[in-house]
XYZ file of C-alpha atoms in Angstrom:
450
model
C -264.755 45.494 -218.360
C -263.583 47.943 -215.691
C -260.048 48.153 -214.279
C -259.754 50.581 -211.380
C -256.653 51.581 -209.443
C -256.813 52.487 -205.743
C -253.754 54.460 -204.643
C -252.475 55.067 -201.120
C -250.033 57.958 -201.295
C -248.679 57.353 -197.783
C -247.230 53.961 -198.703
C -247.138 54.623 -202.467
C -249.248 51.481 -202.813
C -251.518 50.644 -205.741
C -254.232 47.992 -205.589
C -256.774 47.103 -208.227
C -260.330 46.009 -208.890
C -261.388 44.275 -212.101
C -265.142 44.216 -212.717
C -266.859 42.169 -215.397
C -270.582 41.417 -215.696
C -271.369 41.712 -211.998
C -268.247 39.950 -210.698
C -265.140 41.582 -209.211
C -261.564 40.508 -208.497
C -259.343 42.518 -206.121
C -255.554 42.491 -206.503
C -253.161 43.308 -203.633
C -255.723 45.010 -201.356
C -254.704 47.467 -198.626
C -255.464 46.883 -194.929
C -258.823 48.674 -195.031
C -261.239 46.759 -197.282
C -264.009 49.382 -197.255
C -263.010 51.064 -200.555
C -263.306 47.706 -202.331
C -266.708 46.996 -200.792
C -267.902 50.469 -201.800
C -266.611 50.044 -205.341
C -268.293 46.653 -205.696
C -271.559 48.067 -204.379
C -271.410 51.034 -206.758
C -271.034 48.673 -209.708
C -273.559 46.109 -208.395
C -270.808 43.501 -208.366
C -269.961 40.611 -206.076
C -266.335 40.212 -204.968
C -265.494 36.763 -206.289
C -261.761 36.654 -205.642
C -258.680 38.280 -204.161
C -255.234 37.775 -205.675
C -252.001 38.404 -203.779
C -248.972 38.827 -206.024
C -246.713 37.978 -203.040
C -246.691 38.361 -199.241
C -246.134 42.100 -198.997
C -243.403 43.539 -196.794
C -244.460 47.180 -196.753
C -248.146 46.956 -195.848
C -250.690 44.604 -194.327
C -253.234 43.213 -196.770
C -256.957 42.675 -196.150
C -257.164 39.506 -198.240
C -258.246 37.315 -195.317
C -260.785 39.849 -194.055
C -262.341 40.143 -197.526
C -262.560 36.343 -197.736
C -264.213 36.133 -194.323
C -266.675 38.918 -195.150
C -267.639 37.994 -198.716
C -266.592 34.398 -199.236
C -264.254 35.491 -202.046
C -261.565 32.964 -202.959
C -257.980 33.990 -202.184
C -255.476 33.100 -204.922
C -251.733 32.950 -204.216
C -248.694 31.064 -205.449
C -248.200 27.617 -203.974
C -244.700 28.792 -203.006
C -246.058 31.370 -200.560
C -246.946 28.846 -197.850
C -250.173 30.665 -197.011
C -251.731 29.729 -193.678
C -255.247 30.912 -194.631
C -257.843 29.265 -196.922
C -256.731 29.734 -200.531
C -256.350 28.287 -203.990
C -252.948 28.128 -205.623
C -252.353 30.316 -208.667
C -249.186 29.587 -210.648
C -247.922 29.188 -214.227
C -250.664 27.616 -216.340
C -253.490 28.470 -213.909
C -256.353 30.736 -214.978
C -259.264 32.439 -213.276
C -262.391 32.825 -215.389
C -264.140 36.103 -214.555
C -267.307 35.626 -216.574
C -265.991 35.866 -220.169
C -262.516 37.274 -219.443
C -259.449 35.453 -218.094
C -256.713 36.124 -215.584
C -253.572 34.025 -216.096
C -250.827 33.475 -213.528
C -247.169 34.063 -214.412
C -244.552 33.028 -211.860
C -242.004 35.854 -211.700
C -239.542 35.299 -208.829
C -237.075 38.092 -208.168
C -238.545 40.554 -205.716
C -239.566 37.502 -203.710
C -239.318 33.775 -204.462
C -243.128 33.524 -204.547
C -243.961 36.543 -206.726
C -246.529 36.223 -209.483
C -247.843 38.563 -212.147
C -251.381 38.392 -213.525
C -252.089 38.662 -217.245
C -255.535 39.944 -218.205
C -257.158 38.659 -221.420
C -260.371 40.174 -222.732
C -263.403 38.280 -224.015
C -261.710 37.819 -227.401
C -258.530 36.318 -225.893
C -256.455 39.447 -226.503
C -253.800 40.267 -223.896
C -254.717 43.671 -222.468
C -252.906 44.251 -219.172
C -250.509 42.714 -216.697
C -250.638 43.317 -212.946
C -247.002 43.114 -211.978
C -247.018 43.412 -208.186
C -243.497 44.310 -207.078
C -241.809 42.646 -210.056
C -242.024 45.454 -212.627
C -242.733 49.108 -211.894
C -242.926 52.103 -214.167
C -239.222 52.830 -214.597
C -237.895 50.188 -212.225
C -238.019 46.591 -211.003
C -238.508 45.304 -207.466
C -235.646 45.181 -205.009
C -234.323 41.656 -204.349
C -233.097 42.016 -200.763
C -236.266 41.734 -198.666
C -236.544 37.970 -198.386
C -233.215 36.926 -196.970
C -234.710 36.369 -193.503
C -238.504 36.363 -193.923
C -241.222 34.313 -195.552
C -241.887 30.671 -196.321
C -238.911 30.629 -198.694
C -235.831 32.731 -198.041
C -233.153 33.496 -200.621
C -230.001 35.568 -200.896
C -230.420 38.851 -202.727
C -227.933 37.773 -205.406
C -230.007 34.680 -206.196
C -233.239 36.662 -206.309
C -231.595 39.250 -208.567
C -230.638 36.444 -210.959
C -234.213 35.186 -210.885
C -235.469 38.705 -211.583
C -233.241 38.908 -214.658
C -234.934 35.841 -216.131
C -238.457 36.711 -214.983
C -238.217 40.045 -216.756
C -236.499 38.822 -219.903
C -238.056 35.384 -220.358
C -241.606 36.339 -219.440
C -242.598 40.000 -219.143
C -240.446 41.415 -221.948
C -242.003 38.866 -224.320
C -245.502 40.264 -223.865
C -246.979 42.458 -226.648
C -245.849 46.081 -226.484
C -249.397 47.413 -226.079
C -250.036 45.489 -222.827
C -250.701 47.936 -219.982
C -248.478 47.542 -216.898
C -250.244 47.976 -213.553
C -247.656 47.836 -210.716
C -248.271 47.588 -206.975
C -246.214 50.698 -206.168
C -245.360 54.177 -207.353
C -242.640 56.735 -206.555
C -241.690 56.961 -202.908
C -242.097 53.253 -202.238
C -239.185 51.492 -200.577
C -239.782 48.388 -202.726
C -237.691 49.874 -205.551
C -235.041 52.549 -205.982
C -235.871 54.743 -209.009
C -239.527 54.517 -209.946
C -241.120 56.818 -212.490
C -243.786 59.291 -211.304
C -246.261 57.396 -213.496
C -248.610 54.919 -211.843
C -249.041 52.783 -214.949
C -247.145 52.117 -218.152
C -246.958 49.698 -221.071
C -244.566 46.899 -221.905
C -243.377 48.879 -224.938
C -242.597 51.958 -222.891
C -240.715 49.948 -220.287
C -238.676 48.270 -223.007
C -237.640 51.725 -224.217
C -237.204 53.607 -220.949
C -236.714 51.277 -217.985
C -233.002 51.018 -217.085
C -233.428 47.425 -215.890
C -234.883 46.226 -219.216
C -231.988 47.413 -221.361
C -229.473 45.117 -223.025
C -227.031 43.719 -220.461
C -225.730 40.365 -219.272
C -226.917 38.661 -216.114
C -223.953 39.602 -213.932
C -224.190 43.272 -214.882
C -227.907 43.205 -214.062
C -227.323 41.538 -210.685
C -224.619 44.014 -209.672
C -226.751 46.941 -210.750
C -229.892 45.715 -209.007
C -228.397 44.969 -205.608
C -226.493 48.259 -205.400
C -227.865 51.497 -203.933
C -231.148 50.062 -202.714
C -232.950 52.191 -200.109
C -232.985 51.321 -196.421
C -235.213 48.545 -195.125
C -237.673 49.602 -192.398
C -237.802 47.517 -189.250
C -241.341 46.333 -189.931
C -240.811 44.736 -193.348
C -240.038 41.182 -192.205
C -242.862 41.346 -189.671
C -245.394 42.249 -192.361
C -244.259 39.393 -194.611
C -245.017 36.934 -191.819
C -248.294 38.642 -190.896
C -249.494 38.579 -194.497
C -248.596 34.897 -194.742
C -250.980 34.237 -191.835
C -253.606 36.883 -192.578
C -254.407 39.896 -190.388
C -257.329 40.528 -188.043
C -260.245 42.614 -189.382
C -259.032 46.196 -189.306
C -262.051 47.840 -187.666
C -262.126 45.310 -184.850
C -258.404 45.640 -184.312
C -258.234 49.444 -184.355
C -261.299 49.853 -182.145
C -259.615 47.715 -179.493
C -256.771 50.240 -179.078
C -257.290 51.853 -175.634
C -258.217 55.543 -175.806
C -256.849 56.949 -172.558
C -257.683 60.059 -170.602
C -254.972 62.628 -171.215
C -253.604 62.517 -167.664
C -253.622 58.746 -167.327
C -250.483 57.507 -165.582
C -248.405 55.713 -168.208
C -246.396 52.573 -167.577
C -242.732 53.474 -166.953
C -240.233 52.378 -169.553
C -242.721 52.124 -172.411
C -241.854 54.081 -175.544
C -243.919 57.211 -176.267
C -244.528 58.353 -179.861
C -245.646 61.996 -179.955
C -247.183 62.821 -183.338
C -247.794 66.546 -182.855
C -246.043 69.195 -184.993
C -242.452 69.872 -183.990
C -243.269 73.414 -182.826
C -245.834 72.085 -180.352
C -243.610 69.202 -179.299
C -240.726 71.555 -178.518
C -242.926 73.607 -176.146
C -243.776 70.649 -173.953
C -243.543 66.862 -174.219
C -243.013 63.803 -172.078
C -239.463 62.824 -171.220
C -237.924 60.702 -173.994
C -240.946 60.903 -176.294
C -240.058 60.453 -179.973
C -241.488 63.137 -182.238
C -242.754 61.265 -185.326
C -245.045 63.905 -186.754
C -248.364 63.165 -188.390
C -247.915 63.399 -192.162
C -248.013 61.525 -195.459
C -245.149 59.224 -194.482
C -245.984 58.731 -190.801
C -246.486 54.978 -191.096
C -243.184 54.472 -192.924
C -241.191 56.361 -190.306
C -243.063 54.752 -187.425
C -242.088 51.339 -188.794
C -238.520 52.481 -189.488
C -237.815 53.900 -186.026
C -239.927 51.611 -183.830
C -239.486 47.843 -184.031
C -242.465 45.503 -184.522
C -241.845 43.978 -181.088
C -241.975 47.337 -179.246
C -245.144 48.486 -177.476
C -245.699 52.243 -177.380
C -248.076 54.985 -176.323
C -249.401 57.279 -179.040
C -249.876 61.001 -178.348
C -252.018 62.930 -180.830
C -252.934 66.588 -181.293
C -256.687 65.901 -181.089
C -259.171 63.031 -181.214
C -259.606 63.211 -185.004
C -255.844 62.935 -185.490
C -255.755 60.093 -182.976
C -258.191 57.975 -184.978
C -256.393 58.765 -188.226
C -253.001 57.826 -186.767
C -254.261 54.553 -185.326
C -255.529 53.754 -188.827
C -252.137 54.583 -190.302
C -250.407 52.375 -187.733
C -252.774 49.568 -188.735
C -251.625 49.834 -192.355
C -248.303 48.335 -191.236
C -249.773 46.084 -188.531
C -248.683 48.267 -185.595
C -252.099 48.988 -184.069
C -251.638 46.009 -181.744
C -248.432 47.637 -180.406
C -250.303 50.703 -179.129
C -250.750 50.368 -175.352
C -252.888 53.470 -175.351
C -253.621 56.642 -177.318
C -254.060 59.991 -175.613
C -253.773 63.762 -175.923
C -250.700 65.533 -174.553
C -250.864 65.344 -170.734
C -250.328 68.140 -168.215
C -247.026 66.681 -167.028
C -245.502 66.966 -170.516
C -243.064 69.689 -169.509
C -239.847 68.753 -171.324
C -238.831 71.467 -173.801
C -236.387 71.673 -176.695
C -233.728 74.435 -176.826
C -233.760 76.764 -179.818
C -230.653 77.031 -181.958
C -228.951 80.372 -182.528
C -228.868 79.936 -186.301
C -226.549 82.892 -186.865
C -223.965 81.534 -184.444
C -224.194 78.100 -186.042
C -223.834 79.542 -189.517
C -220.589 81.329 -188.745
C -219.186 78.944 -186.121
C -220.154 75.384 -187.176
C -216.929 74.054 -185.668
C -218.412 74.793 -182.229
C -221.000 72.031 -182.734
C -221.190 68.286 -183.266
C -223.253 67.963 -186.447
C -225.356 64.833 -186.995
C -226.680 64.138 -190.504
C -229.704 61.779 -190.370
C -230.484 61.652 -194.085
C -230.566 58.319 -195.916
C -227.384 56.787 -197.310
C -228.390 57.555 -200.883
C -228.541 61.264 -200.028
C -225.368 61.171 -197.960
C -223.445 59.426 -200.736
C -224.354 62.247 -203.100
C -222.500 64.633 -200.817
C -222.511 66.006 -197.300
C -224.198 69.325 -196.589
C -221.776 70.060 -193.736
C -218.217 68.888 -194.129
C -217.541 67.566 -190.625
C -220.926 66.015 -189.910
C -221.428 62.493 -188.565
C -223.608 60.345 -190.833
C -226.256 58.440 -188.841
C -229.348 57.770 -190.980
C -232.550 57.996 -188.959
C -233.497 54.287 -189.292
C -230.135 53.380 -187.682
C -229.959 56.170 -185.121
C -231.332 54.449 -182.024
C -228.821 51.638 -182.449
C -225.841 53.963 -183.052
C -226.260 56.707 -180.441
C -222.953 55.749 -178.851
C -221.135 57.168 -181.880
C -222.192 60.748 -181.069
C -219.642 62.759 -179.111
C -221.086 64.890 -176.309
C -218.111 67.230 -175.849
C -219.941 70.186 -177.455
C -223.519 71.159 -178.390
C -225.175 68.909 -180.965
C -227.022 70.004 -184.090
C -229.163 67.481 -185.961
C -230.207 67.955 -189.573
C -231.859 66.171 -192.477
C -232.958 67.691 -195.799
C -236.147 69.542 -194.849
C -236.883 69.121 -191.134
C -239.255 66.161 -190.724
C -236.626 63.518 -189.978
C -234.467 65.841 -187.893
C -237.407 66.440 -185.519
C -237.624 62.720 -184.789
C -233.859 62.348 -184.608
C -233.376 65.306 -182.264
C -235.918 63.894 -179.838
C -234.095 60.540 -179.872
C -230.653 62.092 -179.309
C -231.918 64.492 -176.600
C -233.329 61.582 -174.612
C -229.933 59.905 -174.464
C -227.549 62.872 -174.229
C -228.336 65.314 -171.419
C -224.922 66.867 -170.756
C -225.025 69.288 -173.721
C -227.862 70.991 -175.635
C -229.285 69.095 -178.606
C -230.665 71.332 -181.351
C -232.897 70.604 -184.328
C -231.725 72.584 -187.353
C -235.107 71.877 -188.957
C -236.172 74.116 -191.816
C -233.271 76.473 -191.066
C -231.225 74.034 -193.156
C -232.152 76.229 -196.121
C -230.487 79.243 -194.503
C -227.176 77.573 -193.786
C -226.612 75.145 -196.674
C -223.579 77.138 -197.797
C -221.736 76.843 -194.484
C -219.177 74.505 -196.065
C -218.114 77.111 -198.604
C -218.074 79.966 -196.097
C -215.769 78.411 -193.501
């Protein structure tokens, strides 16, 4: 028996293949099914089934594409309301993979339709549990993503109560040696304090996971719903898309128009410029948003741009263009791209450069905008008189920024401030808008010096 984890660092997403005697089951596959086809081919196995632990909010799954390509059966909870061909997989149901078994465990909490999958070997011994977004290494799934999306919606307090019982009445009762294979690792927005480890055991989680310690239900609920990370704009959209099933990824991404670099763009359509900030600042289209190519590009694209917004995509080169279209497809945004192109000749807008020394000794001469996340802000401001406008909220809250003096935008390291500065500069033209960027490290002690 082979259990293999596929890990996408960009979305901190783990999916799995289980191979036994020439048959393979895939659990929670990513948008691109090619790695699963390659793995099956390498092991001379046929993909017999795909299991979805729930309709994912943070990525688009390839379950329907795999079914259409291979004939594999899709297994999901009856509560999901799937609109694609499937078999239901709930408490008491089993999948026989040659001489091993996969058993469904209904575990509502992260979503009303969440399941976990218990793996039994050929001797009937419980070996592993695939926990989806119910149980992570060091954490449990957030309960606030299904208040307005999916076949069944539920208040976060109710889902938190369900999580309490799913964990205690079902998962915590499994043998301590059972290996825990979650759907996410650190950096995912589906939990708030995951361990760096990408797998664990029930015994270790009983000892170390804060959410599995002795506490009553109300204490658990209060703890779980507090201090959750922000919710990107695309999450509800992906739940609905996964409930229906997405188009084949290659067909969908290849249909994105690749435009000549000086093609006249439609006025009023958003432009996402993915080049490095240094290049962007030298010349870009008016009101382009600088979401730089990087490990978390897809998360920030789906946090800044809404799923209903079409946009043009500007890339540094053709290789980056193809890569970025693929990343957009991971969250279902490839269909939003009206065209992808290289930076055109009429991209002549520039960004002013901050006099860091003047800012360091005269911060009161500037309006300071802090675009870090609330969790970071609540731990303490870097600059005492800054305005707190987290990047995912910025476009909706621009009216709160005073334009009576030059504006300085900062985050923690420079990636988010590049995007935020481009957004603010588009809307405020009467004063300079500066990106503090990496210079944040030079001026962190401004508060104590003034």
